[in-house]
């Protein structure tokens, strides 16, 4: 279904890779001001993508007459690490 496609789409690999690199630099305290600004932009983008994914999951749970938690468990979908 269309909802499953949206749910399984995920974050584009290039964005995820860059986001992870910037997070690593932030943890190592080697992030430049420009990189910090980029990280903030990417964080907003990733959060929007994840919010849309959760909306799709919630809609699918409603259609299947189940809870979001139960649906995520059934589909073997884990919460994001930062949740």
mmCIF file with all atom_site columns, N, CA and C in Angstrom, residues 16-63:
data_model
loop_
_atom_site.group_PDB
_atom_site.id
_atom_site.type_symbol
_atom_site.label_atom_id
_atom_site.label_alt_id
_atom_site.label_comp_id
_atom_site.label_asym_id
_atom_site.label_entity_id
_atom_site.label_seq_id
_atom_site.pdbx_PDB_ins_code
_atom_site.Cartn_x
_atom_site.Cartn_y
_atom_site.Cartn_z
_atom_site.occupancy
_atom_site.B_iso_or_equiv
_atom_site.pdbx_formal_charge
_atom_site.auth_seq_id
_atom_site.auth_comp_id
_atom_site.auth_asym_id
_atom_site.auth_atom_id
_atom_site.pdbx_PDB_model_num
ATOM 1   N N  . UNK A 1 16 ? 21.572 10.872 5.498  1.00 0.00 ? 16 UNK A N  1
ATOM 2   C CA . UNK A 1 16 ? 21.885 10.141 6.726  1.00 0.00 ? 16 UNK A CA 1
ATOM 3   C C  . UNK A 1 16 ? 23.391 10.075 6.961  1.00 0.00 ? 16 UNK A C  1
ATOM 4   N N  . UNK A 1 17 ? 24.146 9.837  5.902  1.00 0.00 ? 17 UNK A N  1
ATOM 5   C CA . UNK A 1 17 ? 25.604 9.731  6.016  1.00 0.00 ? 17 UNK A CA 1
ATOM 6   C C  . UNK A 1 17 ? 26.215 11.060 6.473  1.00 0.00 ? 17 UNK A C  1
ATOM 7   N N  . UNK A 1 18 ? 25.790 12.156 5.857  1.00 0.00 ? 18 UNK A N  1
ATOM 8   C CA . UNK A 1 18 ? 26.307 13.469 6.228  1.00 0.00 ? 18 UNK A CA 1
ATOM 9   C C  . UNK A 1 18 ? 25.879 13.829 7.650  1.00 0.00 ? 18 UNK A C  1
ATOM 10  N N  . UNK A 1 19 ? 24.634 13.558 7.969  1.00 0.00 ? 19 UNK A N  1
ATOM 11  C CA . UNK A 1 19 ? 24.104 13.824 9.310  1.00 0.00 ? 19 UNK A CA 1
ATOM 12  C C  . UNK A 1 19 ? 24.933 13.077 10.358 1.00 0.00 ? 19 UNK A C  1
ATOM 13  N N  . UNK A 1 20 ? 25.204 11.808 10.118 1.00 0.00 ? 20 UNK A N  1
ATOM 14  C CA . UNK A 1 20 ? 26.005 11.005 11.055 1.00 0.00 ? 20 UNK A CA 1
ATOM 15  C C  . UNK A 1 20 ? 27.419 11.556 11.203 1.00 0.00 ? 20 UNK A C  1
ATOM 16  N N  . UNK A 1 21 ? 28.011 12.000 10.094 1.00 0.00 ? 21 UNK A N  1
ATOM 17  C CA . UNK A 1 21 ? 29.364 12.590 10.166 1.00 0.00 ? 21 UNK A CA 1
ATOM 18  C C  . UNK A 1 21 ? 29.370 13.855 11.022 1.00 0.00 ? 21 UNK A C  1
ATOM 19  N N  . UNK A 1 22 ? 28.368 14.688 10.811 1.00 0.00 ? 22 UNK A N  1
ATOM 20  C CA . UNK A 1 22 ? 28.306 15.929 11.581 1.00 0.00 ? 22 UNK A CA 1
ATOM 21  C C  . UNK A 1 22 ? 28.043 15.663 13.058 1.00 0.00 ? 22 UNK A C  1
ATOM 22  N N  . UNK A 1 23 ? 27.230 14.682 13.358 1.00 0.00 ? 23 UNK A N  1
ATOM 23  C CA . UNK A 1 23 ? 26.985 14.293 14.759 1.00 0.00 ? 23 UNK A CA 1
ATOM 24  C C  . UNK A 1 23 ? 28.301 13.828 15.392 1.00 0.00 ? 23 UNK A C  1
ATOM 25  N N  . UNK A 1 24 ? 29.050 13.027 14.662 1.00 0.00 ? 24 UNK A N  1
ATOM 26  C CA . UNK A 1 24 ? 30.340 12.541 15.175 1.00 0.00 ? 24 UNK A CA 1
ATOM 27  C C  . UNK A 1 24 ? 31.289 13.709 15.436 1.00 0.00 ? 24 UNK A C  1
ATOM 28  N N  . UNK A 1 25 ? 31.317 14.673 14.533 1.00 0.00 ? 25 UNK A N  1
ATOM 29  C CA . UNK A 1 25 ? 32.185 15.843 14.728 1.00 0.00 ? 25 UNK A CA 1
ATOM 30  C C  . UNK A 1 25 ? 31.722 16.666 15.922 1.00 0.00 ? 25 UNK A C  1
ATOM 31  N N  . UNK A 1 26 ? 30.405 16.760 16.112 1.00 0.00 ? 26 UNK A N  1
ATOM 32  C CA . UNK A 1 26 ? 29.890 17.505 17.262 1.00 0.00 ? 26 UNK A CA 1
ATOM 33  C C  . UNK A 1 26 ? 30.319 16.827 18.561 1.00 0.00 ? 26 UNK A C  1
ATOM 34  N N  . UNK A 1 27 ? 30.208 15.502 18.591 1.00 0.00 ? 27 UNK A N  1
ATOM 35  C CA . UNK A 1 27 ? 30.620 14.759 19.791 1.00 0.00 ? 27 UNK A CA 1
ATOM 36  C C  . UNK A 1 27 ? 32.112 14.910 20.056 1.00 0.00 ? 27 UNK A C  1
ATOM 37  N N  . UNK A 1 28 ? 32.891 14.974 18.983 1.00 0.00 ? 28 UNK A N  1
ATOM 38  C CA . UNK A 1 28 ? 34.340 15.140 19.123 1.00 0.00 ? 28 UNK A CA 1
ATOM 39  C C  . UNK A 1 28 ? 34.729 16.600 19.361 1.00 0.00 ? 28 UNK A C  1
ATOM 40  N N  . UNK A 1 29 ? 33.724 17.475 19.342 1.00 0.00 ? 29 UNK A N  1
ATOM 41  C CA . UNK A 1 29 ? 33.917 18.910 19.547 1.00 0.00 ? 29 UNK A CA 1
ATOM 42  C C  . UNK A 1 29 ? 34.836 19.523 18.501 1.00 0.00 ? 29 UNK A C  1
ATOM 43  N N  . UNK A 1 30 ? 34.676 19.078 17.241 1.00 0.00 ? 30 UNK A N  1
ATOM 44  C CA . UNK A 1 30 ? 35.477 19.603 16.130 1.00 0.00 ? 30 UNK A CA 1
ATOM 45  C C  . UNK A 1 30 ? 34.589 20.226 15.046 1.00 0.00 ? 30 UNK A C  1
ATOM 46  N N  . UNK A 1 31 ? 33.355 20.515 15.383 1.00 0.00 ? 31 UNK A N  1
ATOM 47  C CA . UNK A 1 31 ? 32.391 21.065 14.439 1.00 0.00 ? 31 UNK A CA 1
ATOM 48  C C  . UNK A 1 31 ? 32.661 22.554 14.213 1.00 0.00 ? 31 UNK A C  1
ATOM 49  N N  . UNK A 1 32 ? 32.748 22.969 12.947 1.00 0.00 ? 32 UNK A N  1
ATOM 50  C CA . UNK A 1 32 ? 32.915 24.392 12.630 1.00 0.00 ? 32 UNK A CA 1
ATOM 51  C C  . UNK A 1 32 ? 31.555 25.085 12.701 1.00 0.00 ? 32 UNK A C  1
ATOM 52  N N  . UNK A 1 33 ? 31.573 26.398 12.652 1.00 0.00 ? 33 UNK A N  1
ATOM 53  C CA . UNK A 1 33 ? 30.322 27.167 12.686 1.00 0.00 ? 33 UNK A CA 1
ATOM 54  C C  . UNK A 1 33 ? 29.449 26.825 11.477 1.00 0.00 ? 33 UNK A C  1
ATOM 55  N N  . UNK A 1 34 ? 30.059 26.711 10.298 1.00 0.00 ? 34 UNK A N  1
ATOM 56  C CA . UNK A 1 34 ? 29.299 26.358 9.095  1.00 0.00 ? 34 UNK A CA 1
ATOM 57  C C  . UNK A 1 34 ? 28.720 24.954 9.206  1.00 0.00 ? 34 UNK A C  1
ATOM 58  N N  . UNK A 1 35 ? 29.503 24.035 9.740  1.00 0.00 ? 35 UNK A N  1
ATOM 59  C CA . UNK A 1 35 ? 29.016 22.670 9.927  1.00 0.00 ? 35 UNK A CA 1
ATOM 60  C C  . UNK A 1 35 ? 27.878 22.623 10.945 1.00 0.00 ? 35 UNK A C  1
ATOM 61  N N  . UNK A 1 36 ? 27.988 23.458 11.964 1.00 0.00 ? 36 UNK A N  1
ATOM 62  C CA . UNK A 1 36 ? 26.918 23.525 12.965 1.00 0.00 ? 36 UNK A CA 1
ATOM 63  C C  . UNK A 1 36 ? 25.620 23.993 12.318 1.00 0.00 ? 36 UNK A C  1
ATOM 64  N N  . UNK A 1 37 ? 25.710 25.007 11.480 1.00 0.00 ? 37 UNK A N  1
ATOM 65  C CA . UNK A 1 37 ? 24.527 25.504 10.773 1.00 0.00 ? 37 UNK A CA 1
ATOM 66  C C  . UNK A 1 37 ? 23.956 24.416 9.857  1.00 0.00 ? 37 UNK A C  1
ATOM 67  N N  . UNK A 1 38 ? 24.840 23.696 9.178  1.00 0.00 ? 38 UNK A N  1
ATOM 68  C CA . UNK A 1 38 ? 24.398 22.594 8.318  1.00 0.00 ? 38 UNK A CA 1
ATOM 69  C C  . UNK A 1 38 ? 23.722 21.499 9.143  1.00 0.00 ? 38 UNK A C  1
ATOM 70  N N  . UNK A 1 39 ? 24.295 21.185 10.298 1.00 0.00 ? 39 UNK A N  1
ATOM 71  C CA . UNK A 1 39 ? 23.715 20.166 11.174 1.00 0.00 ? 39 UNK A CA 1
ATOM 72  C C  . UNK A 1 39 ? 22.315 20.575 11.624 1.00 0.00 ? 39 UNK A C  1
ATOM 73  N N  . UNK A 1 40 ? 22.131 21.838 11.949 1.00 0.00 ? 40 UNK A N  1
ATOM 74  C CA . UNK A 1 40 ? 20.811 22.318 12.352 1.00 0.00 ? 40 UNK A CA 1
ATOM 75  C C  . UNK A 1 40 ? 19.804 22.176 11.214 1.00 0.00 ? 40 UNK A C  1
ATOM 76  N N  . UNK A 1 41 ? 20.225 22.511 9.988  1.00 0.00 ? 41 UNK A N  1
ATOM 77  C CA . UNK A 1 41 ? 19.335 22.353 8.826  1.00 0.00 ? 41 UNK A CA 1
ATOM 78  C C  . UNK A 1 41 ? 18.993 20.887 8.591  1.00 0.00 ? 41 UNK A C  1
ATOM 79  N N  . UNK A 1 42 ? 20.012 20.028 8.658  1.00 0.00 ? 42 UNK A N  1
ATOM 80  C CA . UNK A 1 42 ? 19.779 18.597 8.446  1.00 0.00 ? 42 UNK A CA 1
ATOM 81  C C  . UNK A 1 42 ? 18.898 18.007 9.544  1.00 0.00 ? 42 UNK A C  1
ATOM 82  N N  . UNK A 1 43 ? 19.085 18.472 10.766 1.00 0.00 ? 43 UNK A N  1
ATOM 83  C CA . UNK A 1 43 ? 18.268 17.984 11.883 1.00 0.00 ? 43 UNK A CA 1
ATOM 84  C C  . UNK A 1 43 ? 16.797 18.296 11.628 1.00 0.00 ? 43 UNK A C  1
ATOM 85  N N  . UNK A 1 44 ? 16.510 19.511 11.182 1.00 0.00 ? 44 UNK A N  1
ATOM 86  C CA . UNK A 1 44 ? 15.128 19.879 10.865 1.00 0.00 ? 44 UNK A CA 1
ATOM 87  C C  . UNK A 1 44 ? 14.582 18.996 9.748  1.00 0.00 ? 44 UNK A C  1
ATOM 88  N N  . UNK A 1 45 ? 15.403 18.755 8.728  1.00 0.00 ? 45 UNK A N  1
ATOM 89  C CA . UNK A 1 45 ? 14.976 17.932 7.595  1.00 0.00 ? 45 UNK A CA 1
ATOM 90  C C  . UNK A 1 45 ? 14.695 16.492 8.041  1.00 0.00 ? 45 UNK A C  1
ATOM 91  N N  . UNK A 1 46 ? 15.594 15.931 8.833  1.00 0.00 ? 46 UNK A N  1
ATOM 92  C CA . UNK A 1 46 ? 15.427 14.561 9.327  1.00 0.00 ? 46 UNK A CA 1
ATOM 93  C C  . UNK A 1 46 ? 14.192 14.465 10.217 1.00 0.00 ? 46 UNK A C  1
ATOM 94  N N  . UNK A 1 47 ? 13.989 15.450 11.079 1.00 0.00 ? 47 UNK A N  1
ATOM 95  C CA . UNK A 1 47 ? 12.823 15.439 11.963 1.00 0.00 ? 47 UNK A CA 1
ATOM 96  C C  . UNK A 1 47 ? 11.524 15.503 11.171 1.00 0.00 ? 47 UNK A C  1
ATOM 97  N N  . UNK A 1 48 ? 11.489 16.295 10.098 1.00 0.00 ? 48 UNK A N  1
ATOM 98  C CA . UNK A 1 48 ? 10.292 16.368 9.256  1.00 0.00 ? 48 UNK A CA 1
ATOM 99  C C  . UNK A 1 48 ? 10.019 15.023 8.585  1.00 0.00 ? 48 UNK A C  1
ATOM 100 N N  . UNK A 1 49 ? 11.071 14.393 8.077  1.00 0.00 ? 49 UNK A N  1
ATOM 101 C CA . UNK A 1 49 ? 10.911 13.091 7.429  1.00 0.00 ? 49 UNK A CA 1
ATOM 102 C C  . UNK A 1 49 ? 10.405 12.046 8.430  1.00 0.00 ? 49 UNK A C  1
ATOM 103 N N  . UNK A 1 50 ? 10.967 12.053 9.630  1.00 0.00 ? 50 UNK A N  1
ATOM 104 C CA . UNK A 1 50 ? 10.545 11.105 10.664 1.00 0.00 ? 50 UNK A CA 1
ATOM 105 C C  . UNK A 1 50 ? 9.108  11.382 11.110 1.00 0.00 ? 50 UNK A C  1
ATOM 106 N N  . UNK A 1 51 ? 8.728  12.654 11.183 1.00 0.00 ? 51 UNK A N  1
ATOM 107 C CA . UNK A 1 51 ? 7.356  13.002 11.577 1.00 0.00 ? 51 UNK A CA 1
ATOM 108 C C  . UNK A 1 51 ? 6.364  12.487 10.537 1.00 0.00 ? 51 UNK A C  1
ATOM 109 N N  . UNK A 1 52 ? 6.699  12.643 9.266  1.00 0.00 ? 52 UNK A N  1
ATOM 110 C CA . UNK A 1 52 ? 5.819  12.120 8.206  1.00 0.00 ? 52 UNK A CA 1
ATOM 111 C C  . UNK A 1 52 ? 5.718  10.601 8.293  1.00 0.00 ? 52 UNK A C  1
ATOM 112 N N  . UNK A 1 53 ? 6.822  9.965  8.597  1.00 0.00 ? 53 UNK A N  1
ATOM 113 C CA . UNK A 1 53 ? 6.822  8.506  8.727  1.00 0.00 ? 53 UNK A CA 1
ATOM 114 C C  . UNK A 1 53 ? 5.915  8.065  9.874  1.00 0.00 ? 53 UNK A C  1
ATOM 115 N N  . UNK A 1 54 ? 6.011  8.755  10.999 1.00 0.00 ? 54 UNK A N  1
ATOM 116 C CA . UNK A 1 54 ? 5.166  8.430  12.158 1.00 0.00 ? 54 UNK A CA 1
ATOM 117 C C  . UNK A 1 54 ? 3.692  8.690  11.836 1.00 0.00 ? 54 UNK A C  1
ATOM 118 N N  . UNK A 1 55 ? 3.409  9.759  11.106 1.00 0.00 ? 55 UNK A N  1
ATOM 119 C CA . UNK A 1 55 ? 2.027  10.030 10.698 1.00 0.00 ? 55 UNK A CA 1
ATOM 120 C C  . UNK A 1 55 ? 1.489  8.876  9.850  1.00 0.00 ? 55 UNK A C  1
ATOM 121 N N  . UNK A 1 56 ? 2.304  8.387  8.937  1.00 0.00 ? 56 UNK A N  1
ATOM 122 C CA . UNK A 1 56 ? 1.895  7.255  8.097  1.00 0.00 ? 56 UNK A CA 1
ATOM 123 C C  . UNK A 1 56 ? 1.699  5.996  8.932  1.00 0.00 ? 56 UNK A C  1
ATOM 124 N N  . UNK A 1 57 ? 2.592  5.771  9.888  1.00 0.00 ? 57 UNK A N  1
ATOM 125 C CA . UNK A 1 57 ? 2.450  4.618  10.777 1.00 0.00 ? 57 UNK A CA 1
ATOM 126 C C  . UNK A 1 57 ? 1.160  4.719  11.593 1.00 0.00 ? 57 UNK A C  1
ATOM 127 N N  . UNK A 1 58 ? 0.873  5.915  12.098 1.00 0.00 ? 58 UNK A N  1
ATOM 128 C CA . UNK A 1 58 ? -0.337 6.114  12.896 1.00 0.00 ? 58 UNK A CA 1
ATOM 129 C C  . UNK A 1 58 ? -1.589 5.874  12.048 1.00 0.00 ? 58 UNK A C  1
ATOM 130 N N  . UNK A 1 59 ? -1.562 6.347  10.807 1.00 0.00 ? 59 UNK A N  1
ATOM 131 C CA . UNK A 1 59 ? -2.706 6.130  9.915  1.00 0.00 ? 59 UNK A CA 1
ATOM 132 C C  . UNK A 1 59 ? -2.895 4.643  9.627  1.00 0.00 ? 59 UNK A C  1
ATOM 133 N N  . UNK A 1 60 ? -1.799 3.935  9.388  1.00 0.00 ? 60 UNK A N  1
ATOM 134 C CA . UNK A 1 60 ? -1.889 2.496  9.132  1.00 0.00 ? 60 UNK A CA 1
ATOM 135 C C  . UNK A 1 60 ? -2.402 1.766  10.374 1.00 0.00 ? 60 UNK A C  1
ATOM 136 N N  . UNK A 1 61 ? -1.949 2.174  11.540 1.00 0.00 ? 61 UNK A N  1
ATOM 137 C CA . UNK A 1 61 ? -2.429 1.560  12.794 1.00 0.00 ? 61 UNK A CA 1
ATOM 138 C C  . UNK A 1 61 ? -3.929 1.782  12.941 1.00 0.00 ? 61 UNK A C  1
ATOM 139 N N  . UNK A 1 62 ? -4.377 2.994  12.622 1.00 0.00 ? 62 UNK A N  1
ATOM 140 C CA . UNK A 1 62 ? -5.807 3.292  12.706 1.00 0.00 ? 62 UNK A CA 1
ATOM 141 C C  . UNK A 1 62 ? -6.599 2.408  11.737 1.00 0.00 ? 62 UNK A C  1
ATOM 142 N N  . UNK A 1 63 ? -6.096 2.280  10.499 1.00 0.00 ? 63 UNK A N  1
ATOM 143 C CA . UNK A 1 63 ? -6.782 1.457  9.499  1.00 0.00 ? 63 UNK A CA 1
ATOM 144 C C  . UNK A 1 63 ? -6.831 -0.022 9.898  1.00 0.00 ? 63 UNK A C  1
#
